[in-house]
Tab-separated table of C-alpha atoms in Angstrom:
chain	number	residue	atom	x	y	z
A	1	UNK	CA	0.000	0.000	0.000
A	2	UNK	CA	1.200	3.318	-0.567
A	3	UNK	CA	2.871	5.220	2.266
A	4	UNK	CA	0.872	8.094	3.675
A	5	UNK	CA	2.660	11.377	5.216
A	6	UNK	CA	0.427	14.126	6.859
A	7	UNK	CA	1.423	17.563	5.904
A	8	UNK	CA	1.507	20.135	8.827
A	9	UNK	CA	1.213	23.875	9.002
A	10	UNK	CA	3.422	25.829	6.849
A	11	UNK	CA	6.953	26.023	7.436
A	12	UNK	CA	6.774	23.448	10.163
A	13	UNK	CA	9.038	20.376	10.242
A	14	UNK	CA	6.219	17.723	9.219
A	15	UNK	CA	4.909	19.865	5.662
A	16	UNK	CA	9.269	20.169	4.689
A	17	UNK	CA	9.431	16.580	5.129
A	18	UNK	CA	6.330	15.754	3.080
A	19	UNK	CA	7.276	18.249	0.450
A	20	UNK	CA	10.711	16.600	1.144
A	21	UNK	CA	9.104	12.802	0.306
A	22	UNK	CA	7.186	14.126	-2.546
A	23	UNK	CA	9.961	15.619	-4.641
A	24	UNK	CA	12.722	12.254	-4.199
A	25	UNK	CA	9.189	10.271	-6.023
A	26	UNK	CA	8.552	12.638	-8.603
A	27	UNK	CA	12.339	13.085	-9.332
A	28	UNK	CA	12.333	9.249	-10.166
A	29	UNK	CA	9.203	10.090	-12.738
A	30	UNK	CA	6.616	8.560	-10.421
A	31	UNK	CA	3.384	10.016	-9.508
A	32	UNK	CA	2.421	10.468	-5.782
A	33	UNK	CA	-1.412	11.579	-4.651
A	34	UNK	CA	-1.466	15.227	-3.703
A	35	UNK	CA	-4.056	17.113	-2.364
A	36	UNK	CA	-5.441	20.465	-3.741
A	37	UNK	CA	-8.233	22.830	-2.960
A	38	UNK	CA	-10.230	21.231	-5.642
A	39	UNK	CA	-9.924	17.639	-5.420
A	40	UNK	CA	-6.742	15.032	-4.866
A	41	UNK	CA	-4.253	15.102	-7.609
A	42	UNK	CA	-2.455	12.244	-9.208
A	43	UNK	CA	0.508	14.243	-9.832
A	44	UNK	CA	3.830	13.723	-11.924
A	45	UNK	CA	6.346	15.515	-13.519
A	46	UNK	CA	4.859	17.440	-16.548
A	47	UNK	CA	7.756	17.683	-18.840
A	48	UNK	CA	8.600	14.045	-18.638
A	49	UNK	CA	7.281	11.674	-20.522
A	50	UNK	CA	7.837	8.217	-18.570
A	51	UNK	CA	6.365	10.053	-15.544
A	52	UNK	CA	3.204	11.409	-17.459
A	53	UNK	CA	2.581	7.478	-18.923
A	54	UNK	CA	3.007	6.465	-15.224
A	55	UNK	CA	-0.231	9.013	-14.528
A	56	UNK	CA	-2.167	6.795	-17.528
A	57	UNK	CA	-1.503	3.437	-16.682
A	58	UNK	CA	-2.188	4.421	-12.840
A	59	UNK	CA	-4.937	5.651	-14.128
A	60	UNK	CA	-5.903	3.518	-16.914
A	61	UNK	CA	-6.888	6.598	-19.170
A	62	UNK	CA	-6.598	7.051	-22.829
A	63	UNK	CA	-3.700	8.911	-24.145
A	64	UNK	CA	-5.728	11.176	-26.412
A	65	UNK	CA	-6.705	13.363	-22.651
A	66	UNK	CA	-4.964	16.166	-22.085
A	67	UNK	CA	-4.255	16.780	-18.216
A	68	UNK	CA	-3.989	19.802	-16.495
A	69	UNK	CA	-0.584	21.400	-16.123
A	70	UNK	CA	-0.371	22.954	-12.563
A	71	UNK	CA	2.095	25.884	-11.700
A	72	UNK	CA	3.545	27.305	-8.667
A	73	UNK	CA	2.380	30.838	-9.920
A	74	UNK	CA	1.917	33.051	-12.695
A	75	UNK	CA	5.464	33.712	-13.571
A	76	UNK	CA	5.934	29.742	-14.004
A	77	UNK	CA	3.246	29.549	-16.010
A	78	UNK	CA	4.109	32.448	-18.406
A	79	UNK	CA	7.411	30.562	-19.208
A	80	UNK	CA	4.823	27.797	-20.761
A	81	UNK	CA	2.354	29.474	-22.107
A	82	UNK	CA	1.261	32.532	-23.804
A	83	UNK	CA	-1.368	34.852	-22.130
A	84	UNK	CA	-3.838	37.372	-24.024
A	85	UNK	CA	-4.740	40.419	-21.997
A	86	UNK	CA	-7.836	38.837	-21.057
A	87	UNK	CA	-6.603	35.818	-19.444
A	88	UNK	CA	-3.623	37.436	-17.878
A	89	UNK	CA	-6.621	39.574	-15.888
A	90	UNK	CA	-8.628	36.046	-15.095
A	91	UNK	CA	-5.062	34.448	-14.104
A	92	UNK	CA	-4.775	37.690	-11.571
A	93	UNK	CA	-8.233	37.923	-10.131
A	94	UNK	CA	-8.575	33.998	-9.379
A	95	UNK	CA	-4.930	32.801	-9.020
A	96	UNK	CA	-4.087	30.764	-6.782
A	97	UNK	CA	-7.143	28.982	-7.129
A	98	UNK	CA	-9.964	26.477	-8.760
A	99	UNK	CA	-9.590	28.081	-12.533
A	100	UNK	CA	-7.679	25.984	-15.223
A	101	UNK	CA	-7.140	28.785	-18.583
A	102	UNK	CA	-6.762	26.722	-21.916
A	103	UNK	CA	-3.765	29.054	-23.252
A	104	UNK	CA	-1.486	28.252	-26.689
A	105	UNK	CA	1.941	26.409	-25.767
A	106	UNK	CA	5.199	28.630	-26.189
A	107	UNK	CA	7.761	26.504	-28.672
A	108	UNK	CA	10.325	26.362	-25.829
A	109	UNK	CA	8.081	24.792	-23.311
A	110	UNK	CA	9.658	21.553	-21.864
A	111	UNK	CA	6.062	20.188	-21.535
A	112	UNK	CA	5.759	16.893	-23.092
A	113	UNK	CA	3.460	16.163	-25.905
A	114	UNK	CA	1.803	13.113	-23.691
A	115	UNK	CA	0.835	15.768	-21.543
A	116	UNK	CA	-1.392	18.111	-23.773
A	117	UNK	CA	-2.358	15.224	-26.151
A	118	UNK	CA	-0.527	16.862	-29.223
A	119	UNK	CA	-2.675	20.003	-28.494
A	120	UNK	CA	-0.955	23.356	-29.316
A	121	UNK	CA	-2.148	24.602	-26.369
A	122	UNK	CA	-2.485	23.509	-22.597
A	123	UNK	CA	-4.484	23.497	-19.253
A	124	UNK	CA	-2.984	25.708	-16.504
A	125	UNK	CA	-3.725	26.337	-13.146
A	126	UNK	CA	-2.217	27.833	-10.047
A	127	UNK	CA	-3.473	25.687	-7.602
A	128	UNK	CA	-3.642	27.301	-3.506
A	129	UNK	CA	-1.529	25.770	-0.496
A	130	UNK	CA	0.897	22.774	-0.310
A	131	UNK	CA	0.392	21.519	-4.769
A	132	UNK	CA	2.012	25.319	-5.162
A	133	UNK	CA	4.312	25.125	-2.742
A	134	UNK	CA	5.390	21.488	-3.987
A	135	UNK	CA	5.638	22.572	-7.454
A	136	UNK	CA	7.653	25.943	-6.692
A	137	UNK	CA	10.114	23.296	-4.816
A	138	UNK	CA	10.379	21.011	-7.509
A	139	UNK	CA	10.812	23.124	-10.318
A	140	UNK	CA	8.546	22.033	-13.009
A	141	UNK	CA	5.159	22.001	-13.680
A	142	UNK	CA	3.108	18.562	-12.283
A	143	UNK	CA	-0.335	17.397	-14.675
A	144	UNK	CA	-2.276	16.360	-12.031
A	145	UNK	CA	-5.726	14.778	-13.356
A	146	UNK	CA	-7.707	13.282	-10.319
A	147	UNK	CA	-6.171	11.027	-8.230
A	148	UNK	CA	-8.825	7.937	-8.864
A	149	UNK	CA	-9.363	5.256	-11.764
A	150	UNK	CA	-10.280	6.787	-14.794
A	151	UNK	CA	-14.335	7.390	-15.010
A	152	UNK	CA	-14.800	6.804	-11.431
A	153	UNK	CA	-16.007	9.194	-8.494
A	154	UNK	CA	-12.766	12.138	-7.686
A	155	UNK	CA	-11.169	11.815	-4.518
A	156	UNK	CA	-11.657	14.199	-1.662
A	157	UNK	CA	-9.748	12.931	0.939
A	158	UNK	CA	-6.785	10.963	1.292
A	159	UNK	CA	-8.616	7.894	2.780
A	160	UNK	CA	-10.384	7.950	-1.139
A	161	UNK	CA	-7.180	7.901	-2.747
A	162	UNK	CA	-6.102	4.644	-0.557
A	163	UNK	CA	-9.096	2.735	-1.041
A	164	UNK	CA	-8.588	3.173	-5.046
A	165	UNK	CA	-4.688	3.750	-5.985
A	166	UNK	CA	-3.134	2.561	-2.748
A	167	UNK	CA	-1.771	-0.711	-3.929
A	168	UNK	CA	-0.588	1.276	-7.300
A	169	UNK	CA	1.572	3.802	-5.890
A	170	UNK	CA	3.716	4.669	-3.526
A	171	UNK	CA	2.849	7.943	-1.984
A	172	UNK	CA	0.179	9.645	-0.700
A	173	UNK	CA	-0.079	13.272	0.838
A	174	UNK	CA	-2.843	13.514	3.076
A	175	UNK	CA	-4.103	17.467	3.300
A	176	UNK	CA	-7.275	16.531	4.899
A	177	UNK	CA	-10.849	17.022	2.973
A	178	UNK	CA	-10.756	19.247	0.136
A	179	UNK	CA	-12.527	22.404	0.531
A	180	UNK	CA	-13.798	23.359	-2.653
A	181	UNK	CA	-14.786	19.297	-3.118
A	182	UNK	CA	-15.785	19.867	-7.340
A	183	UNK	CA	-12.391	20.408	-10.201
A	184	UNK	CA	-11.643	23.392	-11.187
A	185	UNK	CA	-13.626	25.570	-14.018
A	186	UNK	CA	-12.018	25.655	-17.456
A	187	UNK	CA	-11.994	28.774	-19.400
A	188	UNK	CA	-10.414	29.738	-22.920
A	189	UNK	CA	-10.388	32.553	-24.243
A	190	UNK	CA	-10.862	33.407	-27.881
A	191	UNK	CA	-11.148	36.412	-30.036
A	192	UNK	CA	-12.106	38.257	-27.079
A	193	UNK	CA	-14.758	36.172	-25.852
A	194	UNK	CA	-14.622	33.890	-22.543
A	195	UNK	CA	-15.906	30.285	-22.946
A	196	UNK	CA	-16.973	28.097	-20.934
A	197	UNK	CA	-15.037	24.813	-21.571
A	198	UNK	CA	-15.926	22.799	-17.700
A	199	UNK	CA	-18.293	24.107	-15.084
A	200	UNK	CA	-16.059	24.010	-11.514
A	201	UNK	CA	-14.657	26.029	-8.516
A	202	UNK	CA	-15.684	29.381	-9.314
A	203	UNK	CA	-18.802	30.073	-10.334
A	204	UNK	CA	-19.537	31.941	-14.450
A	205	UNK	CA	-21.045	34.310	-12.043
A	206	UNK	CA	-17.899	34.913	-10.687
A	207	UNK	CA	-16.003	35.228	-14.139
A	208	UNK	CA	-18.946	37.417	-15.397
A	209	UNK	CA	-18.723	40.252	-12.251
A	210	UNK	CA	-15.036	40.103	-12.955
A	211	UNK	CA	-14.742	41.034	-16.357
A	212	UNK	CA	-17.982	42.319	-17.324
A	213	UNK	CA	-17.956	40.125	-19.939
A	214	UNK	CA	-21.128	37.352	-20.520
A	215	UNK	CA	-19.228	33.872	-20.269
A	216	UNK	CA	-20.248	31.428	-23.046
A	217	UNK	CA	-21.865	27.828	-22.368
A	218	UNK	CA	-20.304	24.725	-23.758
A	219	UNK	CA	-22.314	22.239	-25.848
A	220	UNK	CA	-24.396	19.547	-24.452
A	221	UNK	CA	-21.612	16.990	-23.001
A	222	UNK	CA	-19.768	14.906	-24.947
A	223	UNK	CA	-21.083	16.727	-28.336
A	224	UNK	CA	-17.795	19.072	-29.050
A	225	UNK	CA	-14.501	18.184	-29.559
A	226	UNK	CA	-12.150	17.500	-26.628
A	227	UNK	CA	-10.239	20.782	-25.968
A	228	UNK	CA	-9.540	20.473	-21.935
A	229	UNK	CA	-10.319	17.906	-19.257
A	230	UNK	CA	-13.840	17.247	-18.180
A	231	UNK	CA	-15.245	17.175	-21.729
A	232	UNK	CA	-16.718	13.306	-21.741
A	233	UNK	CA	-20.441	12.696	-21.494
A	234	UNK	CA	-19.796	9.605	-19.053
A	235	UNK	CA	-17.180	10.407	-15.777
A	236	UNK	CA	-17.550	10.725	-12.246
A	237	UNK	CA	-19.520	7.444	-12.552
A	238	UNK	CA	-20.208	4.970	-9.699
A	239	UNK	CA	-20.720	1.680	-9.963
A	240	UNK	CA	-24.288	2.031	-9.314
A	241	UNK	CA	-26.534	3.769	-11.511
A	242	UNK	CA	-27.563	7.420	-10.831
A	243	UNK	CA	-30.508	8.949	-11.642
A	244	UNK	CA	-31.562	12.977	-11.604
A	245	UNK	CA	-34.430	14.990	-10.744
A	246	UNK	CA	-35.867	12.198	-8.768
A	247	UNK	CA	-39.493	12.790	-6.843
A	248	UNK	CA	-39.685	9.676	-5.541
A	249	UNK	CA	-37.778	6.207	-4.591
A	250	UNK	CA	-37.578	3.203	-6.308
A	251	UNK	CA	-36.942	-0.376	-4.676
A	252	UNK	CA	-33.493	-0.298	-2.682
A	253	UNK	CA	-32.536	2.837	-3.906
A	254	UNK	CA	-29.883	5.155	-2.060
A	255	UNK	CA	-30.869	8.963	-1.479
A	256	UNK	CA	-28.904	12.292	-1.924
A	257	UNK	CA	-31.373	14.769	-1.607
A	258	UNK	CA	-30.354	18.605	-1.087
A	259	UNK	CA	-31.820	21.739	1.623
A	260	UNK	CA	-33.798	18.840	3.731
A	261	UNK	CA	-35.578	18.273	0.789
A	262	UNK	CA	-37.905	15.222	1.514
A	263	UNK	CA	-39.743	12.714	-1.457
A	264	UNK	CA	-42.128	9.909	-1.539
A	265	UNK	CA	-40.593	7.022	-0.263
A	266	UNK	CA	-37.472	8.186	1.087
A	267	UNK	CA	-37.926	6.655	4.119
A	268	UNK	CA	-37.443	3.284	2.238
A	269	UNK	CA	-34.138	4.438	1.383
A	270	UNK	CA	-31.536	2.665	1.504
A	271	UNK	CA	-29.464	5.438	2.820
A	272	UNK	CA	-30.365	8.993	2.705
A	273	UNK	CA	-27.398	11.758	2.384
A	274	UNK	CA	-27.962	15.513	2.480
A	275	UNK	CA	-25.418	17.728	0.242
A	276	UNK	CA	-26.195	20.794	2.351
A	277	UNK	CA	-29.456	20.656	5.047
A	278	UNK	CA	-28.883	24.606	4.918
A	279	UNK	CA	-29.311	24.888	0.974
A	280	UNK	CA	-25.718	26.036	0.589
A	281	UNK	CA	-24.168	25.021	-2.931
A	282	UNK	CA	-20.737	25.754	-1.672
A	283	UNK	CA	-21.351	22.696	1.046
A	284	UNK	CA	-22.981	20.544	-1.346
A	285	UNK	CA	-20.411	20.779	-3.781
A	286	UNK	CA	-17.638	19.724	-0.568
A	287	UNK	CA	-19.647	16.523	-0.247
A	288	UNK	CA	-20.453	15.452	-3.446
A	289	UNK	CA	-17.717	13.043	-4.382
A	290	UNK	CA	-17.705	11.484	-0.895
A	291	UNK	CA	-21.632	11.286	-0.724
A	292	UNK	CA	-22.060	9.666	-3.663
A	293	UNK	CA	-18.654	6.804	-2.768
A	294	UNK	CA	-20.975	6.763	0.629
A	295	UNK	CA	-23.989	6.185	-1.418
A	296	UNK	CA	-22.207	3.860	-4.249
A	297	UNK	CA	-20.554	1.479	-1.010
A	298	UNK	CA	-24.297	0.928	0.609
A	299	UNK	CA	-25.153	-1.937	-1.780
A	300	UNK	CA	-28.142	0.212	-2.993
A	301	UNK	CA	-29.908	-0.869	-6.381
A	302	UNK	CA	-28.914	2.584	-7.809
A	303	UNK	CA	-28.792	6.305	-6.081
A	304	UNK	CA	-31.205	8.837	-6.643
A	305	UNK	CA	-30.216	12.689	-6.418
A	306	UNK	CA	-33.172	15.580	-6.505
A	307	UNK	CA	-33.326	18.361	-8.413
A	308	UNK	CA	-29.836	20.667	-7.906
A	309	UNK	CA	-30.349	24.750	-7.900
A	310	UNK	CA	-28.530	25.302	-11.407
A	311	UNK	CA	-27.011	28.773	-10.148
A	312	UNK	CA	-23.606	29.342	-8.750
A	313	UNK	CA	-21.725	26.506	-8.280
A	314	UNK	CA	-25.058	24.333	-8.559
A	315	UNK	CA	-23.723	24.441	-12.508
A	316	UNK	CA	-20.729	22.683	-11.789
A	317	UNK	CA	-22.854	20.258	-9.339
A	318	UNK	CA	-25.204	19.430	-11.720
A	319	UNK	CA	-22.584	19.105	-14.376
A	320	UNK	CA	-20.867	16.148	-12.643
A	321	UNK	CA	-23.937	14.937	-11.893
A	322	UNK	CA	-25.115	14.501	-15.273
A	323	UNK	CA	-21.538	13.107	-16.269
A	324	UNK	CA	-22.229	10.303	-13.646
A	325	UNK	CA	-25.379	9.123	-14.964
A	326	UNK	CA	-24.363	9.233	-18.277
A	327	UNK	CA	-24.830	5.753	-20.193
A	328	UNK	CA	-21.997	4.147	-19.854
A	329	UNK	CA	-22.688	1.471	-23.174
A	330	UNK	CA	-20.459	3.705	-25.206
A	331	UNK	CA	-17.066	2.787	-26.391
A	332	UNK	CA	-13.826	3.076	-24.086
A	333	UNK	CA	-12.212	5.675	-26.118
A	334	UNK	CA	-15.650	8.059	-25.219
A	335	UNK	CA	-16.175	7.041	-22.060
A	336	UNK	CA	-12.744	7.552	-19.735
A	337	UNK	CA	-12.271	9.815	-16.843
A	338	UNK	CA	-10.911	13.145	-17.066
A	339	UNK	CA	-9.706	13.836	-13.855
C-alpha cells in the first residue's frame, strides 16, 4: 500500500518533510497523490514523458486526454504558455485557485506532448496551499488529473485515494478534505470572448462580475470536440446507476437529496445523504464526491439525487452529476475519466 505522510502547518518540520518525500518520487518520474483545494491530484512531472505514462496506466486513461498542467504561480506559467490580456486579468483575479485557462503552448516549453495530447495549447492552473508550494520546490510544472481510476467518483480525501490507488503507488499526501470538493472551471479565451469549456470552482457568475464580460456555455456533453479535461459525457460514474431529478424512490434505492428536501418514499431508502441541510451550494459541492462513494458502497440498487439549484456553483454540481449518470454502453475511447 502506498505510504501516507500528513502535511503540517506551513513552514513546520512535518509539511518540509512531506514536500521533502514528494519531490525524491517525482524526481524518479513517479506520480504520488497530492491534495489540492479542488480535489486530490495524481501528480507527476509534466515535462517528462515516462512520468506522465506512469499518470495513464495508474490511471488507466486514454492517451488522447490532455491533463492539467499545474504551476507554482503566474510567472511559471508564463514561461509555458502565452497569455492574451484577457486571461492574464482572469489568471490575476482567481490565481491561486480552482480556474484551469486553456492558453497556446510557447515553442520552448519543456512540456511533453503526452501531456497536452498533441494540443498546441495547454491546461494551466495555479493551484492554492501545499500543490504550489510542492511545485515551486520542484521546479517544473506537475499534470495532475484526479487522483482515482479513470471514469470513477474524484477523490476528496486521502482515505479515497487509498481505497482506489493505494496498492498502485507509492505515496500519498494527506491534506485533509478538500474544501472546494468539485475540479476546477475551465476557461479559454478566444477572439475576445470567454468560454466556458468545464463548469467548476468558481462560479460563471464569478467570471462574469469580474470582467464584465457574458461567459459562453459549452455544448451539451460529450457533443464538441475535446479541448480540456472534463469534456466526456460519461465520468464521475459509480458503480451504481444514478438517476436525476428524482421525486420519488424506487426499490433499494440510495438517497442524496439537497436543503432537507424530503420525497415519496425516502424513508425506504436505503441510505439517505444531504449535500447541504442549509441549501448552501458551496457545502454541497464539498460533499459530493464522498456522498455519492458513501452512497455507491451501501449496496443500494442505484442512487437517486433531486433536483440541484442550477445557479452558482449548482452548474458545476449538476454538471458532474449529469456526467455520472451518463450511459456508460459507449465505447472506451468516449467514455474515460478526465480527472
Amino acid at each position: 500500500m502506498a505510504k501516507m505522510i500528513a502535511i503540517g502547518d506551513v513552514g513546520s518540520e512535518a509539511r518540509a518533510a512531506a514536500i521533502g518525500a514528494a519531490v525524491t518520487v517525482l524526481s524518479h518520474a513517479r506520480p504520488i497523490a497530492i491534495p489540492t483545494e479542488t480535489v486530490y491530484g495524481l501528480a507527476a512531472d509534466a515535462c517528462n514523458p515516462a512520468a506522465i505514462t506512469a499518470i495513464y496506466e495508474t490511471k488507466g486513461r486514454p492517451r488522447f486526454n490532455p491533463l492539467i498542467c499545474h504551476m507554482a504561480d503566474l510567472a511559471m506559467a508564463e514561461t509555458h504558455a502565452v497569455f492574451d490580456p484577457l486571461s492574464r486579468r482572469l489568471a490575476e483575479q482567481f490565481w491561486p485557485g480552482p480556474l484551469t485557462l486553456v492558453l497556446p503552448l510557447r515553442s520552448t516549453t519543456p512540456i511533453h506532448p503526452l501531456a497536452t495530447a498533441g494540443l498546441d495549447s495547454v491546461g494551466i492552473r495555479v493551484p492554492e496551499g501545499f500543490a504550489g508550494e510542492l511545485i515551486a520546490r520542484f521546479g517544473r510544472p506537475l499534470a495532475a488529473p484526479s487522483a482515482n481510476s479513470s471514469g470513477r467518483i474524484s477523490p476528496t480525501t486521502a482515505a479515497h485515494v487509498e481505497a482506489d490507488l493505494g496498492e498502485r503507488i507509492e505515496l500519498v499526501i494527506d491534506g485533509g478534505p478538500c474544501p472546494v470538493g468539485v475540479e476546477s472551471t475551465i476557461l479559454k479565451v478566444e477572439d475576445g470572448r470567454i468560454r466556458l469549456l468545464r463548469p467548476g470552482g468558481i462560479s460563471v457568475e464569478a467570471i462574469e462580475s469580474v470582467t464584465g464580460m457574458s461567459v459562453e456555455r459549452p455544448k451539451a456533453a460529450g457533443t464538441a470536440a475535446i479541448e480540456a479535461p472534463g469534456m466526456l459525457a460519461s465520468h464521475y460514474a459509480p458503480n451504481a446507476p444514478v438517476r436525476l431529478e428524482a421525486d420519488r424512490i424506487e426499490a433499494r434505492e440510495a438517497l442524496i437529496t439537497f436543503g432537507g428536501r424530503r420525497i415519496e418514499g425516502d424513508d425506504t431508502a436505503a441510505l439517505v445523504l444531504d449535500l447541504s441541510p442549509a441549501g448552501d451550494l458551496a457545502e454541497a459541492a464539498s460533499h459530493l464526491f464522498a456522498y455519492l462513494k458513501q452512497a455507491d458502497a451501501s449496496g443500494s440498487s442505484g442512487i437517486a439525487v433531486v433536483s440541484i439549484p442550477d445557479t452558482g456553483l449548482g452548474e458545476a454540481i449538476n454538471d458532474r452529476l449529469m456526467r455520472a449518470a451518463a450511459p456508460r454502453d459507449m465505447p472506451l475511447e468516449q467514455d474515460e475519466s478526465l480527472g
